[in-house]
Coordinates of C-alpha atoms in Angstrom, one line a residue:
Chain J
M22 CA 27.7 44.4 166.5
S23 CA 27.3 48.0 165.5
A24 CA 24.9 48.3 162.6
E25 CA 26.7 51.4 161.2
L26 CA 29.8 49.3 160.7
N27 CA 28.3 47.0 158.2
A28 CA 26.3 49.7 156.2
P29 CA 28.2 51.1 153.3
R30 CA 29.3 54.7 154.1
E31 CA 28.1 57.6 151.9
P32 CA 30.8 58.0 149.3
V33 CA 32.8 61.2 149.4
R34 CA 32.9 61.3 145.7
E35 CA 30.6 60.3 142.9
P36 CA 30.7 56.5 142.4
V37 CA 33.0 55.3 139.7
L38 CA 31.3 52.0 138.9
E39 CA 28.1 50.1 139.5
V40 CA 27.7 46.4 139.7
V41 CA 25.2 45.1 137.1
D42 CA 25.9 41.5 137.7
A43 CA 28.1 40.4 140.6
G44 CA 29.7 37.3 138.9
L45 CA 30.5 34.3 141.0
L46 CA 32.3 35.9 143.9
T47 CA 33.5 39.4 143.7
T48 CA 34.9 41.0 146.9
I49 CA 36.9 44.0 148.0
Q50 CA 40.4 42.9 149.1
D51 CA 43.7 44.4 149.9
L52 CA 46.7 42.6 151.6
G53 CA 44.6 41.7 154.6
R54 CA 45.1 42.0 158.4
P55 CA 47.8 39.4 159.0
G56 CA 48.8 40.2 162.6
L57 CA 45.5 39.3 164.4
A58 CA 45.5 35.6 164.6
A59 CA 45.7 35.7 168.4
L60 CA 42.3 37.3 168.3
G61 CA 40.9 34.5 166.1
V62 CA 41.0 36.7 163.0
A63 CA 42.1 35.2 159.7
P64 CA 44.7 37.1 157.7
G65 CA 42.4 37.5 154.7
G66 CA 43.1 39.7 151.8
A67 CA 43.8 38.7 148.2
A68 CA 44.3 35.0 147.7
D69 CA 46.9 36.0 145.1
P70 CA 48.6 39.0 146.7
L71 CA 51.1 39.4 144.0
A72 CA 48.5 39.9 141.4
L73 CA 46.6 42.5 143.5
A74 CA 49.9 44.4 144.0
V75 CA 50.6 44.3 140.2
A76 CA 47.1 45.7 139.4
N77 CA 47.7 48.5 141.9
R78 CA 51.2 49.4 140.8
V79 CA 50.2 49.6 137.1
L80 CA 48.0 52.6 138.2
G81 CA 50.7 54.0 140.6
N82 CA 48.6 53.0 143.6
A83 CA 50.1 51.7 146.9
R84 CA 50.6 48.0 146.6
D85 CA 47.9 47.3 149.2
A86 CA 45.2 49.7 147.9
A87 CA 41.7 48.2 148.0
A88 CA 40.9 46.4 144.8
L89 CA 38.3 43.9 143.6
E90 CA 39.0 40.2 143.6
L91 CA 37.1 38.4 140.8
T92 CA 36.6 34.7 140.9
I93 CA 36.2 32.4 137.9
A94 CA 33.1 34.2 136.4
G95 CA 33.7 38.0 136.5
P96 CA 31.1 40.7 137.2
T97 CA 29.5 43.0 134.7
L98 CA 30.2 46.6 135.7
R99 CA 28.8 49.9 134.4
I100 CA 31.4 52.7 134.5
L101 CA 29.8 55.8 136.1
A102 CA 32.7 58.2 135.8
T103 CA 35.6 58.1 133.3
T104 CA 38.6 56.6 135.0
T105 CA 41.4 54.1 134.4
I106 CA 41.1 50.5 135.4
A107 CA 43.9 47.9 135.7
L108 CA 43.7 44.1 135.8
A109 CA 46.1 41.5 136.9
G110 CA 46.1 37.8 137.8
A111 CA 44.1 35.2 135.8
D112 CA 42.7 36.2 132.4
L113 CA 38.9 36.2 132.8
A114 CA 38.5 37.6 129.2
A115 CA 37.7 41.2 130.1
R116 CA 36.3 43.4 127.4
V117 CA 34.5 46.8 127.0
V118 CA 31.1 45.9 125.6
E119 CA 30.8 49.2 123.6
T120 CA 34.1 49.0 121.8
G121 CA 35.0 45.3 122.0
E122 CA 38.3 46.3 123.4
R123 CA 40.0 43.6 125.5
L124 CA 42.0 44.2 128.6
A125 CA 44.7 41.7 129.3
P126 CA 46.1 41.0 132.8
G127 CA 49.0 43.4 133.6
S128 CA 47.6 46.3 131.7
A129 CA 45.3 49.3 132.2
L130 CA 42.7 51.0 130.1
V131 CA 40.8 54.3 130.2
V132 CA 37.1 53.6 130.4
R133 CA 34.5 56.2 129.8
A134 CA 31.3 56.9 131.8
G135 CA 28.5 54.9 130.4
W136 CA 30.6 52.0 129.2
M137 CA 30.0 48.4 130.4
L138 CA 32.9 46.1 131.3
A139 CA 32.1 42.4 131.0
F140 CA 34.1 39.2 131.5
A141 CA 33.3 36.5 129.0
G142 CA 35.5 33.8 130.5
P143 CA 36.4 31.0 130.7
P144 CA 39.3 31.8 133.1
T145 CA 42.8 31.0 131.9
R146 CA 46.1 31.1 133.8
G147 CA 44.3 30.8 137.1
I148 CA 40.9 31.5 138.6
R149 CA 41.2 34.9 140.3
A150 CA 41.7 38.4 138.8
Y151 CA 42.2 41.7 140.4
L152 CA 40.7 45.0 139.3
A153 CA 42.2 48.2 140.5
V154 CA 41.1 51.9 140.2
P155 CA 43.1 55.1 140.9
G156 CA 43.9 55.4 144.6
G157 CA 42.0 52.2 145.4
F158 CA 38.4 51.7 146.2
L159 CA 37.0 54.0 148.9
V160 CA 35.8 51.7 151.8
D161 CA 36.2 52.0 155.6
D162 CA 39.1 50.2 157.1
V163 CA 38.2 47.6 159.7
L164 CA 40.9 46.4 162.0
G165 CA 43.4 48.2 159.8
S166 CA 42.4 46.7 156.4
S167 CA 39.8 47.1 153.6
A168 CA 39.7 43.3 153.1
T169 CA 36.4 41.5 153.2
A170 CA 36.2 38.9 156.0
L171 CA 33.3 36.8 154.6
G172 CA 32.9 34.3 157.4
A173 CA 33.0 36.9 160.1
G174 CA 30.9 39.4 158.2
F175 CA 33.0 42.6 158.4
G176 CA 35.3 44.6 156.2
G177 CA 35.3 45.6 152.6
L178 CA 31.7 46.4 151.5
G179 CA 29.7 45.4 154.6
G180 CA 31.6 42.1 155.1
R181 CA 29.9 40.6 152.0
A182 CA 30.4 39.8 148.4
L183 CA 29.4 42.5 145.9
R184 CA 25.8 42.3 144.5
A185 CA 23.9 43.9 141.7
G186 CA 23.2 47.6 142.5
D187 CA 26.3 48.2 144.6
R188 CA 28.2 51.3 143.7
L189 CA 31.8 51.9 144.5
S190 CA 33.9 55.1 144.5
S191 CA 37.7 55.4 144.0
R192 CA 39.9 57.4 146.3
R193 CA 41.3 59.4 143.3
A194 CA 39.1 60.9 140.6
G195 CA 40.0 61.1 137.0
V196 CA 42.3 59.1 134.8
V197 CA 45.8 57.8 135.0
A198 CA 47.9 57.3 131.9
P199 CA 47.5 53.6 131.1
A200 CA 50.7 51.5 131.6
R201 CA 51.6 47.9 131.3
W202 CA 53.4 45.8 133.9
P203 CA 56.9 45.2 132.5
G204 CA 57.5 42.1 134.6
P205 CA 56.4 38.5 134.1
V206 CA 52.7 38.1 134.1
Q207 CA 52.0 35.6 136.9
P208 CA 52.4 32.1 135.5
D209 CA 49.9 29.6 136.9
S210 CA 52.1 26.8 137.8
H211 CA 50.4 23.7 139.3
S212 CA 53.5 22.7 141.2
I213 CA 53.7 23.8 144.8
R214 CA 57.0 23.8 146.6
I215 CA 56.7 22.5 150.1
L216 CA 58.7 22.0 153.3
P217 CA 58.1 19.1 155.8
G218 CA 55.6 20.1 158.4
P219 CA 55.9 20.0 162.2
H220 CA 54.0 16.7 162.4
A221 CA 55.5 14.9 159.4
A222 CA 57.5 12.6 161.6
R223 CA 54.6 11.8 163.8
I224 CA 52.3 11.0 160.8
G225 CA 55.0 8.8 159.2
E226 CA 57.3 9.1 156.2
A227 CA 54.8 7.4 153.9
A228 CA 52.4 10.4 154.1
L229 CA 54.9 13.0 152.9
A230 CA 56.2 10.6 150.2
N231 CA 52.7 10.0 149.0
L232 CA 51.9 13.7 149.0
V233 CA 54.9 14.4 146.7
A234 CA 54.3 11.3 144.5
G235 CA 50.6 11.8 144.1
T236 CA 48.6 13.4 141.4
W237 CA 46.0 15.7 143.0
T238 CA 43.0 17.7 141.9
V239 CA 41.4 20.6 143.7
S240 CA 37.9 19.5 144.7
P241 CA 34.7 21.6 144.2
A242 CA 34.5 21.8 148.0
S243 CA 37.3 24.4 148.0
D244 CA 37.2 28.1 148.7
R245 CA 39.2 31.0 150.1
V246 CA 39.5 29.1 153.4
G247 CA 41.2 26.1 151.9
L248 CA 41.7 23.7 149.1
R249 CA 40.4 20.1 149.6
L250 CA 42.2 17.7 147.5
E251 CA 41.0 14.7 145.6
G252 CA 43.4 11.9 144.6
G253 CA 43.6 9.5 147.5
A254 CA 44.0 9.3 151.2
L255 CA 47.4 9.8 152.8
P256 CA 48.6 6.8 154.8
G257 CA 49.8 7.4 158.3
T258 CA 49.6 6.6 161.9
A259 CA 46.1 7.5 163.0
T260 CA 47.2 10.5 165.1
G261 CA 43.7 11.8 165.2
E262 CA 43.5 15.4 166.4
L263 CA 46.2 17.2 168.1
A264 CA 45.9 20.1 170.6
S265 CA 44.7 23.2 168.7
H266 CA 47.7 25.1 167.5
G267 CA 48.4 28.2 165.3
V268 CA 48.5 27.5 161.6
T269 CA 49.4 29.5 158.5
W270 CA 48.4 30.0 154.9
G271 CA 49.9 27.1 152.9
A272 CA 49.7 24.5 155.7
I273 CA 48.8 21.1 154.5
Q274 CA 46.6 19.3 157.0
V275 CA 45.7 15.6 157.2
P276 CA 42.2 15.1 158.6
P277 CA 41.0 11.7 159.9
D278 CA 39.9 10.7 156.4
G279 CA 43.3 11.3 155.0
H280 CA 42.3 13.7 152.2
P281 CA 44.7 16.6 152.4
I282 CA 43.5 20.2 153.0
V283 CA 45.7 23.1 151.9
L284 CA 44.9 26.2 154.0
L285 CA 44.4 29.5 152.1
V286 CA 44.1 33.1 153.0
D287 CA 40.8 32.9 155.0
H288 CA 42.0 30.0 157.1
Q289 CA 41.0 29.7 160.7
P290 CA 44.0 30.9 162.8
T291 CA 44.1 27.6 164.8
G292 CA 43.6 24.0 163.8
G293 CA 43.9 20.5 165.3
Y294 CA 44.7 18.3 162.3
P295 CA 48.3 17.2 161.9
V296 CA 50.3 19.3 159.5
V297 CA 52.3 17.1 157.2
A298 CA 53.9 19.9 155.1
V299 CA 53.7 23.6 154.5
A300 CA 53.9 25.4 151.1
I301 CA 56.7 27.9 150.8
T302 CA 55.7 31.6 151.2
A303 CA 56.7 32.3 147.6
D304 CA 54.1 29.8 146.3
R305 CA 51.1 31.4 148.2
P306 CA 50.2 33.3 145.0
R307 CA 50.2 30.1 143.0
L308 CA 47.8 28.5 145.6
G309 CA 45.5 31.5 145.2
Q310 CA 45.1 30.7 141.5
L311 CA 44.0 27.1 141.9
G312 CA 40.3 26.3 141.9
P313 CA 37.9 23.4 141.5
G314 CA 39.3 21.0 138.9
S315 CA 42.8 22.4 138.9
P316 CA 45.6 19.8 139.0
I317 CA 48.1 20.3 141.8
R318 CA 51.4 18.6 142.5
F319 CA 53.9 19.1 145.3
E320 CA 57.6 19.3 145.2
L321 CA 59.7 18.9 148.3
V322 CA 62.4 21.6 148.7
D323 CA 64.6 22.8 151.5
G324 CA 64.8 26.0 153.5
E325 CA 67.4 27.6 151.3
A326 CA 65.4 27.0 148.1
A327 CA 62.4 28.5 149.8
R328 CA 64.3 31.6 150.8
A329 CA 65.9 32.0 147.4
A330 CA 62.5 31.7 145.7
L331 CA 61.0 34.5 147.9
L332 CA 64.0 36.7 147.4
D333 CA 63.8 36.2 143.7
Q334 CA 60.1 37.0 143.6
R335 CA 60.4 40.2 145.6
E336 CA 63.4 41.4 143.6
Q337 CA 61.6 40.7 140.3
F338 CA 58.6 42.7 141.5
A339 CA 60.8 45.6 142.7
A340 CA 62.7 45.6 139.4
A341 CA 59.4 45.7 137.5
E342 CA 58.2 48.6 139.7
R343 CA 61.3 50.6 139.0
H344 CA 61.1 49.9 135.3
L345 CA 57.4 51.0 135.2
A346 CA 58.2 54.2 137.1
E347 CA 60.7 55.0 134.4
L348 CA 58.5 54.1 131.5
A349 CA 55.5 56.0 132.9
G350 CA 57.6 59.0 133.8
W351 CA 56.1 59.0 137.3
D352 CA 58.3 60.5 140.0
E353 CA 56.7 62.4 142.9
L354 CA 53.3 60.9 142.4
W355 CA 54.8 57.5 142.4
E356 CA 56.9 58.2 145.5
S357 CA 53.9 59.5 147.4
T358 CA 52.0 56.3 146.9
T359 CA 54.7 53.8 147.4
G360 CA 54.2 51.6 150.4
Chain E
M26 CA 53.6 15.2 186.7
T27 CA 54.8 14.2 183.3
G28 CA 57.9 15.8 182.0
D29 CA 57.4 18.5 179.5
E30 CA 59.1 17.9 176.2
P31 CA 59.1 21.1 174.3
R32 CA 59.6 20.8 170.5
I33 CA 60.4 23.7 168.3
S34 CA 59.7 22.8 164.6
A35 CA 59.8 24.8 161.4
F36 CA 56.3 25.6 160.2
G37 CA 57.1 26.4 156.6
D38 CA 59.7 29.0 155.9
G39 CA 57.9 31.8 157.8
A40 CA 57.1 30.5 161.2
V41 CA 58.1 28.0 163.9
L42 CA 55.8 26.1 166.2
V43 CA 56.8 25.7 169.8
E44 CA 54.9 22.7 171.2
L45 CA 55.0 22.5 175.0
G46 CA 53.7 19.0 175.6
D47 CA 50.8 16.7 174.8
E48 CA 48.6 17.1 178.0
V49 CA 45.9 19.5 177.0
G50 CA 44.7 21.5 180.0
I51 CA 45.1 24.7 182.0
R52 CA 48.8 24.2 182.9
L53 CA 50.2 24.1 179.3
A54 CA 47.7 26.7 178.1
R55 CA 49.1 29.1 180.8
R56 CA 52.7 28.2 179.8
A57 CA 51.7 29.0 176.2
R58 CA 50.3 32.3 177.2
L59 CA 53.3 33.3 179.2
L60 CA 55.6 32.2 176.4
A61 CA 53.6 34.3 174.0
G62 CA 54.1 37.2 176.4
A63 CA 57.8 36.6 176.5
V64 CA 57.9 36.6 172.7
E65 CA 56.0 40.0 172.7
E66 CA 58.8 41.4 174.9
L67 CA 61.4 40.3 172.4
R68 CA 59.4 41.9 169.6
A69 CA 59.2 45.2 171.6
A70 CA 63.0 45.0 172.0
G71 CA 63.4 44.7 168.2
T72 CA 63.5 41.0 167.4
P73 CA 61.8 40.6 164.0
F74 CA 59.0 38.2 165.0
G75 CA 55.4 38.7 164.0
P76 CA 52.7 38.6 166.7
P77 CA 52.8 35.1 168.4
V78 CA 49.7 32.9 168.2
P79 CA 49.2 30.9 171.5
G80 CA 47.3 27.6 171.2
A81 CA 46.1 24.9 173.6
A82 CA 49.7 23.8 174.4
S83 CA 51.8 25.7 171.9
V84 CA 52.8 29.0 170.4
L85 CA 53.2 29.7 166.7
V86 CA 55.9 32.4 166.1
P87 CA 55.8 33.9 162.6
F88 CA 58.4 36.0 160.9
D89 CA 59.4 37.2 157.4
P90 CA 61.5 34.5 155.8
L91 CA 64.0 37.1 154.6
D92 CA 64.5 38.3 158.2
L93 CA 65.1 35.0 159.9
T94 CA 65.4 31.3 159.2
P95 CA 63.5 28.8 161.2
G96 CA 66.8 27.7 162.7
Q97 CA 67.6 31.2 163.9
A98 CA 64.1 31.6 165.3
R99 CA 64.5 28.3 167.2
T100 CA 67.8 29.5 168.7
L101 CA 66.1 32.7 169.9
L102 CA 63.2 30.9 171.4
M103 CA 64.8 28.0 173.2
P104 CA 65.9 30.0 176.2
L105 CA 62.5 31.6 176.4
V106 CA 60.8 28.3 176.7
G107 CA 63.2 27.4 179.6
S108 CA 62.4 30.6 181.3
V109 CA 58.6 30.1 181.6
P110 CA 57.5 28.5 184.9
R111 CA 56.6 24.8 184.7
D112 CA 53.3 25.2 186.6
P113 CA 52.2 28.8 186.4
G114 CA 49.4 30.1 188.6
A115 CA 46.3 32.0 187.5
E116 CA 46.7 35.5 186.2
P117 CA 46.5 37.7 189.3
A118 CA 44.9 40.7 187.8
A119 CA 42.5 38.8 185.6
T120 CA 39.3 40.3 184.5
E121 CA 36.2 38.4 185.6
H122 CA 33.3 38.1 183.1
P123 CA 29.9 37.0 184.4
I124 CA 28.0 35.8 181.3
P125 CA 24.2 35.4 181.6
V126 CA 23.0 32.3 179.7
S127 CA 19.7 31.0 178.7
Y128 CA 20.1 27.3 179.0
G129 CA 18.3 24.6 177.0
G130 CA 15.2 24.7 174.8
A131 CA 15.7 26.4 171.5
D132 CA 18.8 28.2 172.9
G133 CA 20.5 24.9 173.8
P134 CA 19.3 22.2 171.5
D135 CA 22.0 19.7 172.7
L136 CA 21.4 20.1 176.4
E137 CA 18.9 17.2 176.7
P138 CA 20.9 14.8 174.4
V139 CA 24.0 15.6 176.4
A140 CA 22.3 15.0 179.7
R141 CA 20.9 11.7 178.5
E142 CA 24.4 10.6 177.3
L143 CA 25.8 11.4 180.7
G144 CA 23.0 9.9 182.7
L145 CA 22.2 13.3 184.3
D146 CA 19.2 15.6 184.5
P147 CA 19.5 18.7 182.2
A148 CA 19.3 20.8 185.4
E149 CA 22.4 18.9 186.8
V150 CA 24.3 19.6 183.6
V151 CA 23.4 23.3 183.9
A152 CA 24.5 23.3 187.6
I153 CA 27.8 21.7 186.9
H154 CA 28.5 23.9 183.8
S155 CA 27.6 27.1 185.6
G156 CA 29.2 26.1 188.9
T157 CA 32.8 26.4 187.6
A158 CA 34.8 29.5 186.9
Y159 CA 36.7 29.0 183.6
E160 CA 39.9 30.4 182.4
V161 CA 40.3 31.9 179.0
L162 CA 43.0 29.7 177.5
F163 CA 43.5 31.1 174.0
L164 CA 41.5 32.5 171.1
G165 CA 41.1 30.8 167.7
F166 CA 38.6 29.3 165.3
A167 CA 36.8 32.6 164.7
P168 CA 37.2 36.3 165.8
G169 CA 36.7 36.5 169.5
F170 CA 36.1 32.7 170.0
A171 CA 37.7 31.9 173.3
Y172 CA 38.6 28.3 174.4
L173 CA 37.5 28.1 178.1
G174 CA 38.9 25.5 180.4
E175 CA 38.7 23.2 182.1
L176 CA 35.2 21.6 181.8
P177 CA 34.4 19.5 184.9
E178 CA 34.9 15.8 184.0
R179 CA 31.4 14.9 184.8
I180 CA 30.1 16.8 181.8
V181 CA 32.8 16.0 179.2
V182 CA 31.3 14.9 175.9
P183 CA 32.8 14.6 172.5
R184 CA 32.0 16.9 169.6
L185 CA 29.2 16.1 167.2
A186 CA 30.1 13.4 164.6
T187 CA 28.8 15.8 161.9
P188 CA 29.1 19.5 162.6
R189 CA 26.1 21.8 162.2
T190 CA 26.3 24.1 159.2
H191 CA 24.6 26.9 161.2
V192 CA 25.2 27.7 164.8
A193 CA 23.4 30.7 166.2
A194 CA 25.5 33.6 167.4
G195 CA 26.0 33.6 171.1
S196 CA 25.6 29.8 171.4
V197 CA 27.3 28.5 174.5
A198 CA 28.9 25.2 173.8
I199 CA 31.0 22.3 175.2
A200 CA 33.3 19.7 173.7
G201 CA 36.1 17.7 175.3
R202 CA 37.7 19.6 178.1
F203 CA 36.6 23.0 176.8
S204 CA 33.6 25.3 176.8
G205 CA 33.2 28.1 174.4
I206 CA 30.8 30.7 173.0
Y207 CA 30.3 31.1 169.2
P208 CA 30.7 34.9 168.7
Q209 CA 29.0 35.0 165.3
R210 CA 26.8 32.6 163.3
S211 CA 29.0 30.0 161.8
A212 CA 29.4 26.2 161.3
G213 CA 30.3 24.4 164.4
G214 CA 30.7 20.9 165.9
W215 CA 30.5 21.6 169.6
R216 CA 27.4 20.7 171.7
L217 CA 25.1 23.7 172.1
I218 CA 23.7 23.9 175.7
G219 CA 22.6 27.6 175.9
R220 CA 22.8 31.1 174.5
T221 CA 24.0 34.5 175.6
D222 CA 23.4 38.0 174.2
V223 CA 26.8 39.3 175.4
P224 CA 28.7 40.5 172.3
L225 CA 32.2 38.9 172.1
F226 CA 33.8 40.7 169.2
D227 CA 33.2 44.2 167.8
P228 CA 35.8 45.2 165.2
A229 CA 34.9 48.9 165.9
S230 CA 35.9 48.6 169.6
E231 CA 39.3 48.9 171.1
P232 CA 40.2 46.2 171.9
P233 CA 37.7 44.3 169.6
E234 CA 37.7 41.1 171.7
R235 CA 36.0 40.8 175.0
F236 CA 37.9 37.8 176.4
R237 CA 41.6 37.8 176.7
P238 CA 43.8 34.8 177.7
G239 CA 44.1 34.7 181.4
D240 CA 40.6 36.2 182.0
R241 CA 38.0 34.2 184.0
V242 CA 34.5 33.5 182.8
R243 CA 31.5 32.4 184.9
F244 CA 28.2 31.4 183.3
V245 CA 25.1 32.6 185.1
P246 CA 21.8 30.8 184.4
R247 CA 19.0 33.2 183.5

């Protein structure tokens, strides 16, 4: 493995922020590298891709510009160059130490060189927040993405979580007029809409029925790879393991002990456990906001409802983008960064 | 030969899973590889599928839920399944990969326990493992991790009951009918019988993966 690849590159510009305390898990993410499963590469990227896109669009960035994903306990950051930052996703209680000013998800703030940004917590409305800077953070692309592949050790900042002393640059210097996302701030619903999985019949009807009827809690043994659920074991024909097959984000697997696993964004591309159900694509952002202790329930829907939910989500997002462009008076700049 | 019973099921709203049968082995893995190739041809011709993901005996075909429904995907894929040969031969122009391996000792901590389980000498296990040319069946689990098949029956052992949390990069492993090499340090449940220094995945290279489905791999004891 080439050593240069994992060493942070010399920034083209002066750094815009420095990590004083890294928080629980802070990583550089974008919308991932979704087409490489046949190479054994997880799609990766933001666990709540909608929130990452919101934080970016508030600054006029491309939706998939590199941003920071913050988890539960946010980092403490020293601002090194005056800029505008935007936040979206869960509310980790961000505030500027010097002024006491708070920054709510869906909004942006000009922050001055020398200021410190801290996150008091506790997180509300989810567990992950996204912090964007103008143009996105400046990191090398690996396999077409700035996302950090933690397990594999590449991408983002050297394939690892941020730590104290790290300095990051933005692709655009200076400030952007602060704006506020005019759409709904992501609600953290604990209800996940699902479709029957390819092995539902093989496992037996009782398993799917129990999944939907059950009250589940996300176990502490959960991360970006998947959510392990507490709340009982699903009954079913002991199918054991199946031949390894491709799986997707949102797949709900039933391992031998019956405790469901919901795959998230860093899932292994193939798996052998039977898949009893799959969360609808529109609910992936909801899954990305569930963490240890979160309650989670499942609701069985059909294909039409799944499609309608996704269409609605995308149309709402596009409408908010257009509204923001009008409010902010951005035209050419906006167009040049759409994508 | 058992009849193949292909199933095409919805995998959520954004993919379908084409399962080619239950008998895990080279034949169905080859069918899966050829089917994935046929899907790639459809994609090149404009069908809105995402890159297909071949498995041991299946292909996952993703798509944007607003481009296709699983039912429409199924209709497009059924004839393709029928068009793949039932018993494909080996890839004619396959790349051969000789992989030097340091067997046993600290490089292969499971070699002796595996040998004992099988009632063989460690040297016999090494001879049997390295005496077969394997086919790269599919990639999964981790970047560049290739499932190699088929392991000779005499050295088939199950996975560890409790996976290791740390497996050294380059570890050569066996489990069930497969052999494999862990490209990076990771958790792992397969039996570790040796180690190689050959890099298997470099994101900076084009292509990043060393092994491609259809290639052949031969282990060479050092």
